[in-house]
XYZ file of C-alpha atoms in Angstrom:
765
model
C 38.283 -49.873 -27.445
C 38.120 -46.110 -27.224
C 40.862 -44.022 -28.904
C 43.093 -41.727 -26.769
C 41.591 -38.571 -28.286
C 37.989 -39.711 -28.088
C 35.906 -37.764 -25.763
C 33.596 -39.965 -23.515
C 30.040 -39.343 -23.774
C 27.652 -38.854 -20.874
C 25.029 -41.565 -20.559
C 21.439 -40.747 -19.318
C 22.292 -41.883 -15.907
C 24.973 -39.152 -15.633
C 22.473 -36.468 -16.696
C 20.008 -37.768 -14.042
C 22.795 -37.674 -11.343
C 23.815 -34.146 -12.274
C 20.175 -33.010 -12.323
C 19.699 -34.421 -8.930
C 22.605 -32.452 -7.625
C 21.243 -29.167 -9.128
C 17.803 -29.993 -7.667
C 19.294 -30.457 -4.218
C 21.404 -27.244 -4.351
C 18.645 -25.177 -5.824
C 16.151 -26.385 -3.269
C 18.426 -25.423 -0.509
C 19.452 -21.942 -1.938
C 16.059 -20.866 -3.638
C 13.050 -23.071 -3.251
C 13.137 -23.728 0.444
C 13.582 -20.167 1.735
C 11.226 -18.807 -0.905
C 8.482 -21.336 -0.327
C 8.790 -21.230 3.358
C 8.444 -17.329 3.292
C 5.396 -17.467 0.916
C 3.887 -20.438 2.831
C 4.084 -18.478 6.071
C 2.684 -15.303 4.368
C -0.241 -16.362 2.220
C -1.325 -12.626 2.097
C 1.056 -12.600 -0.905
C -1.160 -14.977 -2.819
C -4.347 -13.128 -1.638
C -3.063 -9.867 -2.823
C -2.091 -11.302 -6.310
C -5.581 -13.084 -6.542
C -3.933 -16.509 -6.684
C -5.708 -19.693 -5.276
C -5.913 -23.215 -6.209
C -3.914 -24.698 -9.112
C -2.027 -21.515 -9.751
C -0.362 -21.644 -6.346
C 0.680 -25.163 -7.069
C 2.146 -24.173 -10.320
C 4.195 -21.377 -8.674
C 5.611 -24.009 -6.268
C 6.378 -26.418 -9.144
C 8.059 -23.639 -11.077
C 9.962 -22.499 -8.020
C 11.200 -26.101 -7.303
C 11.891 -27.249 -10.907
C 12.847 -24.409 -13.169
C 16.210 -23.603 -11.516
C 17.648 -27.027 -11.660
C 16.316 -27.586 -15.144
C 17.838 -24.359 -16.352
C 21.204 -25.471 -14.889
C 20.891 -28.910 -16.449
C 19.941 -27.449 -19.743
C 22.951 -25.190 -19.832
C 25.245 -28.058 -19.016
C 23.738 -30.301 -21.811
C 23.836 -27.526 -24.511
C 27.292 -26.345 -23.386
C 28.633 -29.961 -23.476
C 27.228 -30.483 -26.935
C 29.026 -27.327 -28.136
C 32.230 -27.800 -26.148
C 32.513 -31.621 -25.344
C 35.979 -31.650 -24.218
C 35.354 -29.298 -21.213
C 32.202 -30.890 -20.202
C 33.663 -31.683 -16.625
C 34.701 -28.086 -16.247
C 31.209 -26.873 -17.212
C 29.553 -29.108 -14.629
C 32.072 -27.922 -12.043
C 31.436 -24.269 -12.659
C 27.587 -24.772 -12.366
C 28.059 -26.680 -9.158
C 30.301 -23.931 -7.846
C 27.641 -21.186 -8.774
C 25.023 -23.319 -6.957
C 27.176 -23.727 -3.906
C 27.857 -20.040 -3.944
C 24.169 -19.464 -3.747
C 23.908 -21.859 -0.855
C 26.776 -20.241 1.070
C 25.252 -16.929 0.554
C 21.861 -18.007 2.001
C 23.578 -19.705 4.938
C 25.774 -16.683 5.686
C 23.419 -13.761 4.779
C 23.316 -12.401 8.229
C 27.120 -12.349 8.405
C 28.910 -9.225 7.101
C 32.560 -8.415 7.249
C 32.078 -4.967 5.669
C 31.546 -3.912 2.023
C 29.436 -6.322 -0.067
C 32.427 -7.133 -2.243
C 34.163 -8.650 0.839
C 31.052 -10.698 1.728
C 30.811 -11.971 -1.793
C 34.403 -12.940 -1.800
C 34.053 -14.836 1.428
C 30.905 -16.764 0.183
C 32.670 -17.430 -3.175
C 35.787 -18.734 -1.434
C 33.702 -20.971 0.730
C 32.023 -22.256 -2.481
C 35.381 -22.958 -4.003
C 36.311 -25.220 -1.118
C 33.036 -27.016 -1.215
C 33.450 -27.503 -4.904
C 36.886 -29.048 -4.495
C 35.417 -31.444 -1.977
C 32.737 -32.249 -4.509
C 35.223 -32.949 -7.204
C 37.459 -35.071 -4.952
C 35.036 -36.851 -2.544
C 32.640 -39.360 -3.844
C 30.883 -39.329 -0.428
C 29.942 -35.618 -1.066
C 28.683 -36.285 -4.533
C 26.581 -39.117 -3.318
C 25.412 -37.156 -0.372
C 24.264 -34.239 -2.691
C 22.539 -36.709 -5.029
C 20.703 -38.279 -2.159
C 19.627 -34.880 -0.924
C 17.458 -34.329 -4.099
C 14.253 -35.786 -2.399
C 14.371 -32.751 -0.210
C 12.443 -30.924 -2.973
C 9.558 -33.196 -2.314
C 9.677 -32.527 1.486
C 9.720 -28.778 0.774
C 6.717 -29.138 -1.683
C 4.780 -30.966 0.980
C 5.552 -28.544 3.805
C 4.642 -25.732 1.429
C 1.235 -27.324 0.478
C 0.406 -27.796 4.167
C 1.293 -24.172 5.081
C -0.464 -22.702 2.067
C -3.507 -25.123 2.031
C -5.815 -22.174 2.737
C -5.147 -20.726 -0.632
C -4.539 -24.114 -2.506
C -7.874 -25.597 -1.310
C -10.230 -22.680 -0.648
C -13.531 -23.622 0.869
C -16.342 -24.137 -1.714
C -19.322 -21.447 -1.220
C -22.536 -21.528 -3.145
C -23.758 -18.252 -4.489
C -27.338 -17.534 -3.204
C -29.620 -15.575 -5.491
C -31.080 -12.301 -4.087
C -32.547 -11.020 -7.227
C -36.047 -11.182 -5.833
C -35.358 -8.990 -2.894
C -36.565 -5.605 -4.126
C -37.102 -2.495 -2.092
C -39.023 0.650 -2.837
C -36.591 3.529 -2.495
C -39.567 5.876 -2.036
C -40.556 4.393 1.249
C -40.542 6.877 3.967
C -37.772 6.928 6.568
C -39.890 5.562 9.348
C -40.952 2.507 7.304
C -37.488 1.243 6.570
C -37.160 -2.341 7.782
C -33.872 -3.865 8.655
C -34.335 -6.267 5.687
C -34.290 -3.251 3.381
C -31.035 -1.770 4.613
C -28.060 -1.463 2.299
C -24.441 -1.131 3.633
C -21.737 1.151 2.151
C -18.553 0.366 3.930
C -15.299 2.193 2.959
C -12.029 1.169 4.540
C -9.231 3.538 3.954
C -5.532 2.589 4.479
C -2.745 4.430 6.404
C -5.290 6.963 7.474
C -4.754 8.012 11.094
C -7.278 10.108 12.999
C -5.176 12.932 14.335
C -4.360 14.693 10.934
C -8.130 15.415 10.710
C -8.219 17.157 14.085
C -7.863 20.654 15.394
C -6.041 20.903 18.687
C -9.473 21.033 20.540
C -10.426 17.653 19.130
C -12.802 18.823 16.486
C -12.428 18.074 12.764
C -10.719 20.639 10.788
C -13.658 21.665 8.429
C -11.316 24.083 6.527
C -9.007 21.466 5.374
C -11.264 18.409 5.486
C -14.762 19.507 4.595
C -15.732 15.941 3.349
C -15.081 14.310 6.699
C -16.616 17.223 8.431
C -19.804 16.784 6.431
C -19.767 13.006 7.081
C -19.471 13.778 10.711
C -22.430 16.192 10.622
C -24.501 13.355 9.265
C -23.469 10.358 11.074
C -22.095 9.050 14.431
C -18.506 9.893 14.730
C -16.708 7.506 17.111
C -13.680 9.360 17.784
C -12.230 7.157 20.457
C -11.560 4.142 18.371
C -8.462 1.866 18.437
C -7.424 -0.280 15.470
C -6.372 -3.847 16.165
C -3.185 -4.159 14.138
C -0.594 -2.055 12.184
C -0.797 -4.719 9.399
C -3.537 -4.686 6.896
C -3.678 -8.442 6.520
C -4.461 -8.679 10.259
C -6.527 -5.455 10.639
C -9.037 -5.955 7.675
C -10.042 -9.556 8.522
C -10.517 -8.472 12.217
C -13.087 -5.863 10.934
C -14.768 -8.275 8.694
C -15.200 -11.080 11.343
C -15.632 -9.124 14.564
C -12.625 -11.237 16.023
C -9.470 -10.039 17.617
C -6.817 -10.930 15.151
C -3.835 -13.287 15.501
C -0.749 -12.257 13.816
C 0.416 -14.312 10.974
C -2.967 -15.847 10.006
C -3.303 -15.573 6.312
C -6.214 -13.100 5.262
C -7.952 -15.711 3.186
C -11.433 -17.351 3.346
C -10.226 -20.653 4.710
C -8.857 -18.828 7.842
C -11.805 -16.568 8.282
C -14.870 -18.567 7.052
C -17.311 -16.624 9.255
C -17.155 -13.201 7.869
C -19.206 -10.322 6.610
C -19.536 -11.612 3.034
C -20.395 -15.285 3.950
C -23.014 -13.863 6.354
C -24.622 -11.643 3.928
C -24.520 -14.185 1.031
C -28.115 -14.706 0.104
C -29.331 -11.708 2.087
C -27.816 -8.735 0.231
C -26.560 -8.458 -3.271
C -22.824 -8.206 -3.406
C -20.605 -5.256 -4.633
C -17.246 -6.088 -2.958
C -13.684 -4.785 -3.443
C -10.749 -6.397 -1.464
C -7.116 -5.665 -1.957
C -4.438 -7.479 0.150
C -7.162 -9.786 1.511
C -9.282 -12.532 0.061
C -12.006 -13.488 2.678
C -14.789 -13.054 0.332
C -15.695 -16.276 -1.658
C -14.560 -15.701 -5.323
C -17.914 -17.067 -6.592
C -19.774 -14.564 -4.516
C -17.660 -11.498 -5.075
C -16.105 -11.772 -8.536
C -19.115 -10.108 -10.044
C -21.170 -7.060 -9.042
C -24.851 -6.949 -9.027
C -25.871 -3.815 -10.743
C -29.467 -2.744 -10.503
C -31.423 0.545 -10.406
C -30.495 3.754 -12.142
C -30.721 7.523 -12.316
C -34.206 7.795 -11.235
C -32.849 6.690 -7.733
C -29.491 8.416 -7.659
C -30.842 11.696 -9.109
C -34.576 11.734 -8.575
C -34.844 15.456 -9.395
C -33.414 14.752 -12.965
C -35.299 14.222 -16.169
C -36.260 10.610 -16.626
C -35.126 8.778 -19.667
C -36.946 6.011 -21.655
C -34.400 3.613 -20.272
C -32.203 3.798 -17.259
C -28.670 4.930 -17.609
C -26.243 2.834 -15.541
C -22.632 3.714 -15.641
C -20.391 0.577 -15.170
C -16.946 -0.454 -15.284
C -15.738 -1.149 -18.876
C -15.964 -4.833 -19.532
C -12.811 -6.795 -18.696
C -12.047 -10.469 -18.229
C -12.243 -11.940 -14.761
C -8.525 -12.796 -14.656
C -7.495 -9.233 -15.684
C -9.372 -7.855 -12.659
C -8.949 -10.627 -10.128
C -5.444 -11.828 -10.579
C -2.064 -10.492 -11.606
C 0.088 -12.342 -14.232
C 2.415 -15.171 -13.342
C 5.162 -13.215 -14.942
C 4.717 -10.181 -12.541
C 4.438 -12.592 -9.657
C 7.691 -14.440 -10.613
C 9.354 -11.071 -10.968
C 8.465 -10.137 -7.382
C 9.699 -13.679 -6.391
C 13.073 -12.866 -7.842
C 13.289 -9.830 -5.793
C 12.510 -11.828 -2.703
C 15.307 -14.381 -3.657
C 17.675 -11.297 -4.121
C 16.981 -10.338 -0.568
C 17.616 -14.003 0.491
C 21.032 -14.528 -1.282
C 22.636 -11.226 -1.859
C 25.023 -9.631 0.658
C 23.806 -6.673 2.781
C 25.404 -4.068 0.615
C 23.588 -5.246 -2.522
C 20.308 -5.987 -0.679
C 20.069 -2.359 0.048
C 19.854 -1.560 -3.613
C 16.881 -3.753 -4.042
C 13.319 -2.599 -3.652
C 11.999 -3.150 -0.073
C 9.696 -6.043 0.488
C 8.676 -5.681 4.152
C 5.817 -3.184 3.554
C 4.100 -4.481 0.641
C 2.510 -7.609 -0.847
C 3.893 -7.482 -4.457
C 4.857 -5.125 -7.264
C 8.150 -4.421 -5.394
C 9.981 -1.476 -6.909
C 7.161 -0.304 -8.975
C 6.221 2.605 -6.773
C 9.749 4.151 -7.088
C 9.333 3.841 -10.898
C 6.155 5.662 -11.152
C 6.531 8.629 -13.339
C 4.666 11.406 -15.056
C 3.272 9.022 -17.780
C -0.362 8.179 -18.404
C -2.253 6.407 -15.642
C -2.895 2.934 -17.046
C -5.048 1.792 -14.195
C -7.540 4.650 -14.420
C -10.958 2.999 -14.747
C -12.751 4.142 -17.802
C -16.594 4.008 -17.914
C -19.156 3.061 -20.380
C -22.894 3.705 -20.422
C -25.291 0.712 -20.473
C -28.976 1.136 -20.851
C -31.105 -1.300 -19.011
C -34.568 -1.632 -17.489
C -34.958 -0.384 -13.916
C -35.513 -3.922 -12.359
C -33.072 -5.822 -14.710
C -29.958 -7.084 -13.160
C -26.508 -6.869 -14.812
C -23.689 -9.003 -13.598
C -20.366 -7.225 -14.262
C -16.891 -8.158 -13.197
C -16.062 -6.737 -9.711
C -14.125 -3.464 -9.907
C -10.930 -4.768 -8.282
C -7.336 -3.727 -8.446
C -4.675 -5.949 -7.478
C -1.706 -4.918 -5.293
C 0.575 -5.047 -8.348
C -1.791 -2.803 -10.240
C -1.851 -0.414 -7.294
C 1.993 -0.369 -7.266
C 2.155 0.279 -10.985
C -0.688 2.810 -11.008
C -0.311 4.480 -7.604
C -3.093 6.064 -5.718
C -4.684 7.125 -9.006
C -5.825 3.575 -9.499
C -7.868 3.768 -6.222
C -9.981 6.805 -6.917
C -12.261 5.213 -9.619
C -12.670 2.206 -7.200
C -14.215 4.039 -4.437
C -16.211 6.323 -6.781
C -17.633 3.247 -8.690
C -18.809 1.639 -5.342
C -20.464 4.996 -4.412
C -22.180 5.343 -7.788
C -23.662 1.844 -7.582
C -24.699 2.449 -3.878
C -26.576 5.629 -4.952
C -28.498 3.807 -7.914
C -29.186 0.395 -6.296
C -32.849 -0.757 -6.032
C -32.295 -3.733 -3.817
C -30.419 -4.391 -0.567
C -26.740 -4.504 -1.322
C -23.428 -4.797 0.581
C -21.066 -2.344 -1.037
C -17.649 -2.785 0.422
C -14.418 -1.269 -0.813
C -10.980 -1.365 0.877
C -8.938 1.300 -0.961
C -5.327 2.071 -0.518
C -5.883 5.878 0.260
C -4.263 7.878 1.599
C -1.714 5.156 1.528
C 1.863 5.741 0.214
C 3.036 6.676 -2.486
C 1.743 10.242 -1.858
C 1.037 11.599 -5.166
C -2.473 13.173 -5.243
C -3.046 16.814 -4.629
C -6.233 18.520 -3.000
C -7.307 19.626 -6.433
C -7.206 15.850 -7.617
C -4.036 16.220 -9.848
C -1.036 14.027 -9.438
C 2.446 14.593 -8.649
C 5.623 12.462 -9.265
C 6.290 9.642 -6.808
C 9.746 10.840 -5.418
C 12.245 8.080 -4.628
C 12.685 6.816 -1.175
C 14.414 9.614 0.854
C 17.790 8.335 1.859
C 18.177 10.818 4.590
C 18.038 9.774 8.255
C 14.494 9.867 9.558
C 15.791 11.564 12.652
C 15.894 14.772 10.588
C 12.855 16.845 11.146
C 12.940 18.401 7.769
C 12.730 14.880 6.125
C 9.773 13.646 8.278
C 7.964 16.946 7.844
C 8.377 16.704 4.111
C 6.648 13.294 4.303
C 3.894 14.561 6.560
C 3.227 17.362 4.234
C 2.920 14.934 1.338
C 0.685 12.765 3.357
C -1.581 15.538 4.229
C -1.961 16.526 0.586
C -3.163 13.055 -0.284
C -5.336 12.965 2.746
C -6.954 16.125 1.487
C -7.520 14.491 -1.978
C -9.103 11.556 -0.150
C -11.240 13.959 1.633
C -12.551 15.208 -1.778
C -13.603 11.724 -2.615
C -15.399 11.512 0.810
C -17.056 14.829 0.200
C -18.266 13.601 -3.297
C -19.582 10.370 -1.608
C -21.635 12.310 0.985
C -23.080 14.623 -1.788
C -23.895 11.665 -4.055
C -25.585 9.668 -1.444
C -27.595 12.626 0.036
C -28.935 13.268 -3.354
C -29.890 9.525 -3.780
C -33.202 8.078 -2.517
C -30.985 5.522 -0.974
C -29.485 7.986 1.634
C -31.931 7.101 4.456
C -31.904 3.234 4.079
C -28.097 2.989 3.667
C -25.800 2.222 6.461
C -22.554 4.191 5.612
C -19.363 3.186 7.345
C -16.047 5.036 6.749
C -13.067 3.883 8.760
C -9.360 2.740 8.291
C -7.361 -0.313 8.892
C -4.541 1.607 10.717
C -2.671 4.825 10.787
C 1.017 5.691 10.801
C 3.487 7.882 12.524
C 5.872 10.663 11.474
C 7.779 10.775 14.778
C 11.510 11.380 14.187
C 13.661 8.316 14.533
C 10.561 5.811 14.573
C 9.413 3.473 11.888
C 6.243 4.543 10.091
C 4.524 1.454 11.244
C 6.686 -1.555 10.325
C 8.375 -1.787 13.710
C 6.360 -0.913 16.802
C 8.097 0.785 19.662
C 5.787 0.025 22.534
C 7.828 2.229 24.940
C 6.898 5.219 22.851
C 3.151 5.813 23.640
C 3.005 8.663 21.062
C 3.752 6.350 18.096
C 0.974 3.916 19.280
C -1.430 6.826 19.401
C -0.468 7.703 15.733
C -0.594 4.153 14.359
C -3.571 2.652 16.138
C -5.937 5.725 16.257
C -8.235 5.609 13.272
C -11.397 7.336 12.184
C -14.720 5.736 12.406
C -17.960 7.282 10.995
C -21.254 5.219 10.974
C -24.400 6.757 9.389
C -27.113 4.598 10.632
C -30.232 3.852 8.466
C -32.677 6.754 9.197
C -30.149 8.896 11.169
C -31.289 12.444 11.294
C -28.416 14.248 12.764
C -24.711 13.983 13.560
C -23.478 12.651 16.839
C -19.999 12.526 18.452
C -19.408 9.505 20.646
C -16.375 8.886 22.871
C -17.291 5.159 23.422
C -14.252 2.884 23.903
C -14.751 1.302 20.507
C -12.474 -0.994 18.536
C -12.370 -2.099 14.881
C -13.833 -5.435 15.947
C -17.091 -3.706 16.871
C -18.105 -2.746 13.217
C -19.128 -6.284 12.241
C -21.563 -6.780 15.114
C -22.868 -3.274 14.543
C -23.727 -4.181 10.901
C -25.383 -7.342 12.209
C -27.433 -5.250 14.521
C -28.474 -2.729 11.807
C -29.445 -5.404 9.212
C -30.759 -7.969 11.779
C -28.846 -10.649 9.870
C -27.282 -12.787 12.493
C -25.848 -16.269 12.069
C -25.142 -16.529 15.674
C -21.495 -16.556 15.447
C -19.473 -15.812 18.501
C -17.534 -12.483 18.078
C -15.303 -10.434 20.139
C -16.715 -6.942 19.172
C -19.689 -5.255 20.637
C -22.802 -3.804 19.035
C -22.266 -0.037 18.982
C -25.709 0.664 17.839
C -27.465 -0.319 21.110
C -24.753 0.032 23.777
C -21.261 1.168 24.405
C -18.876 -1.666 25.442
C -17.532 -1.438 28.977
C -13.798 -1.636 28.272
C -10.860 -0.328 30.252
C -8.310 -1.303 27.499
C -8.308 -2.528 24.029
C -5.981 -5.076 22.337
C -3.457 -4.085 19.704
C -1.064 -6.477 17.987
C 1.863 -6.335 15.686
C 3.834 -9.294 14.073
C 6.034 -9.942 17.057
C 4.017 -8.487 20.033
C 0.881 -7.455 21.687
C -0.270 -4.697 24.134
C -3.247 -3.053 25.786
C -4.059 0.558 25.138
C -5.898 2.318 27.960
C -5.645 5.907 26.837
C -8.775 8.057 26.115
C -9.556 10.442 23.212
C -7.486 13.282 24.993
C -4.362 11.250 23.967
C -5.347 11.869 20.229
C -5.735 15.479 21.008
C -2.129 15.641 22.186
C -1.054 14.079 18.994
C -2.754 16.808 16.974
C -1.188 19.396 19.205
C 2.294 17.881 18.633
C 2.050 17.995 14.840
C 0.375 21.470 14.969
C 4.035 22.760 15.753
C 4.942 21.500 12.207
C 1.810 22.285 10.246
C -1.064 24.371 11.626
C -3.916 22.087 12.458
C -6.603 24.836 11.981
C -5.315 25.925 8.554
C -6.772 25.081 5.096
C -5.227 22.921 2.370
C -2.917 25.851 1.375
C -1.394 25.986 4.774
C -0.031 22.407 4.354
C 2.670 23.840 2.326
C 3.373 26.718 4.662
C 6.035 25.076 6.932
C 9.129 26.507 8.620
C 9.990 29.853 9.821
C 8.967 31.754 6.636
C 6.039 29.661 5.659
C 3.592 32.661 5.599
C 5.514 33.823 2.389
C 4.185 30.896 0.407
C 1.502 32.073 -1.945
C 2.754 35.686 -2.042
C 4.276 37.559 -5.018
C 7.918 38.399 -3.920
C 10.183 41.282 -4.367
C 13.782 41.326 -3.337
C 14.610 43.762 -0.491
C 18.387 42.995 -0.230
C 21.254 42.193 -2.508
C 21.244 39.073 -4.390
C 22.480 35.838 -2.839
C 25.771 34.783 -4.390
C 27.098 32.356 -1.961
C 24.471 29.597 -2.703
C 24.241 27.255 -5.756
C 21.451 24.862 -6.280
C 19.938 22.359 -8.691
C 16.563 21.007 -9.262
C 15.793 17.348 -10.192
C 13.770 17.005 -13.311
C 13.074 20.789 -13.926
C 11.143 19.708 -17.131
C 8.275 18.792 -14.728
C 7.347 22.531 -14.873
C 6.756 22.257 -18.664
C 4.305 19.323 -18.574
C 1.647 20.625 -16.083
C -1.874 19.628 -16.845
C -5.138 21.044 -15.736
C -7.598 18.013 -16.001
C -8.430 15.626 -13.267
C -5.555 13.282 -12.387
C -3.188 15.157 -14.751
C 0.288 15.989 -13.712
C 1.495 18.762 -11.443
C 4.866 18.922 -9.682
C 3.487 19.166 -6.105
C 6.620 17.519 -4.659
C 10.099 18.322 -6.012
C 13.773 17.590 -4.821
C 17.070 19.047 -5.605
C 20.468 19.843 -4.132
C 21.950 22.972 -2.209
C 25.615 23.875 -1.877
C 26.625 26.615 0.539
C 29.646 28.884 0.264
C 29.049 30.637 3.426
C 27.315 29.816 6.846
C 23.597 30.220 6.767
C 21.640 30.997 9.857
C 18.949 28.907 11.593
C 16.277 31.297 10.273
C 17.381 31.422 6.606
C 15.258 29.187 4.372
C 14.968 28.738 0.730
C 11.988 29.603 -1.257
C 10.985 27.894 -4.546
C 9.589 30.743 -6.599
C 7.495 30.113 -9.845
C 6.837 33.274 -11.887
C 7.560 35.418 -9.127
C 5.330 33.678 -6.542
C 6.725 31.733 -3.622
C 5.166 28.199 -3.964
C 7.306 26.140 -1.463
C 9.660 26.327 1.488
C 13.208 24.634 1.573
C 14.022 24.387 5.223
C 17.140 22.380 4.605
C 18.969 25.648 3.845
C 18.808 26.658 7.576
C 21.946 26.033 9.401
C 23.822 24.851 6.288
C 27.632 25.522 6.779
C 30.171 26.786 4.353
C 31.313 24.084 1.992
C 28.381 21.747 2.717
C 26.002 20.342 0.133
C 22.596 18.658 1.086
C 19.563 17.370 -0.864
C 16.223 19.023 -0.259
C 12.724 18.351 -0.815
C 9.727 20.783 -0.987
C 6.053 20.532 -1.006
C 4.428 22.979 -3.360
C 1.183 24.932 -3.306
C 0.270 23.203 -6.572
C -3.072 24.882 -7.202
C -0.964 28.006 -8.335
C 0.791 25.804 -10.971
C -1.040 26.021 -14.243
C -0.164 24.878 -17.668
C 2.273 26.862 -19.699
C 5.878 28.241 -19.508
C 7.292 29.050 -16.088
C 10.252 30.666 -14.637
C 11.417 28.579 -11.636
C 13.947 30.175 -9.314
C 15.297 29.887 -5.774
C 15.113 32.713 -3.386
C 16.242 33.128 0.237
C 14.350 34.520 3.257
C 15.691 35.256 6.617
C 13.796 36.557 9.599
C 15.486 39.599 11.164
C 15.076 40.721 14.882
C 12.029 42.599 14.021
C 10.263 39.648 12.539
C 10.488 40.957 8.927
C 11.878 38.706 6.128
C 15.064 39.757 4.303
C 14.474 38.393 0.755
C 17.206 37.721 -1.640
C 17.352 36.156 -5.203
C 19.683 33.334 -5.837
C 21.654 32.789 -8.979
C 20.217 30.471 -11.760
C 20.248 26.865 -11.146
C 23.211 24.771 -12.036
């Protein structure tokens, strides 16, 4: 008989029953919503480089770790405090039920997040009371534990394309040599190499003047490419989503929204077609349609005698390659990083609306959530270093593919993408055998940090102001243009490098983009499509497409009604490598497709675009009212009424302004300016203004460094007495050099004669 003060011990069957309860509740609140979301969006796994067993392990961790943690807490706490074991179990059940209630009622909001939290907590209290008092509920929750198995099976079926990827045999192409000295007229299709660059968030209209020509002053690289290739300027992308748009290019098939961008769903693609015909040099990000066995290494052949035939030959051939790294470090992010992203997703599923708003967004990325906002002025960890390897001209060196995962891009920003495209171009210029060089790079994709002189700025936090405010969207447009100009520098270097190479004539060069984006006030950049606003469709779906065909002698502008799905069959036509697959695209090399409309899709809709190139010109004309479409890169910063003052040395012509105070976030940025490539420069800054009088519509702020105006602050215009506002300014960064700087705020106001009244403002707060 047990003594009255003896604490009853739990037998193994009790632990099993409690564990079953935790498993059921954790499955409902965490595993089911998370695995359903990830199973329906396998692009998350593709972007992380996950396939096979590691996907299964993720599901196992998601299903079993939360209930095991709860059970472990109960066991340990009971051992320490045996007299309150029932309370311990009750509290853990209440927490679990609170999560369940939060998931079920996540779309219900009564106001502030604290009210929503109290509501779900109260519901959880009531459910916990029933759990304590009703054997039926306890039994029901215990019997619900097999739900975890059902969720696991459903996930396995929905994610089967990444759990069981198709097996592909790597075909050797080492015997296929070409003589780069062959004359242009003797180039056979079997000797053609392909260099295909896919940019991201790169609309066509920023490249244009209002007359529809490329602004050579601002984008000399794209202009040089157009002068040497066929510029298809009437192209429409297929989707505003990378994971739909890129596979459509690589397969020549109209995309279907929601189909995972992985090999199992797109087995007939550019890489599987060229396997065995061309050597591979492939870089994917956010998609995984190239078989890993085919594309995890790069075939490096050739050398300086091909890329720089006028140079002095060496006894050996110098080949610059990526510094050696392990396959996993290049191809896959860590499980820890992946699980951190999963926790952010869980937070969006269980937290009330007020707290969800404080989490990093998850709807415009594939991983690394929140890392972009954390990018600072530290060293660029993802910059690819190089090493020099001597090898014989005809020897083949297999090196890990020069890949960056989405997580690495989120952590390293656009700086991580520059070496990727430059590495692909370098190898294309040196190759001595037919090779497919493919690179999808997240340029000029957000975050906008690069400057035209190839330095980098700080990634400013997400602007919390309404996107209906012209100043806000124009600030973003300016930052986008700066990074687009930096991308142009990379393209210009590509043209120069390839023209110098013996491979120029025999290489088919393609430069395009997956989609664009819009800066229309009040509209989503591209997440949500407003089909009723035709202007946004032109912004988002109009992309550049340049194709330099093998042996092409002169540039050509073509207004053919082309689509992204036409690129694949055009490559097939140029290389004569045709598997006979049925495609939706047309061969642009031999004929223009007779289309009256082109299909566009987005996650919850589809439409037909019937507009011509003139619609793109209208977009260039619209944005020309913000930033001159004929100016150079300096003119990107010359916005607003007083933009012409940027770049000038100022002198005050009126009394000092005493009714305005201001502060600058991170003024220390002006003490850490670098001069080297990818070094830091404050090209974008933000701060706060407080007015003690009414400011007129033509009064603007000027950020002045060492007496020279380097940026406009249009947020001052119309600011009323007693009001305070945040501001952002895009700076003429080429004027910012290393050293000590005097940073000040001045004001400028246009008078009736058109002259500017310039005043100095008191020192910053």
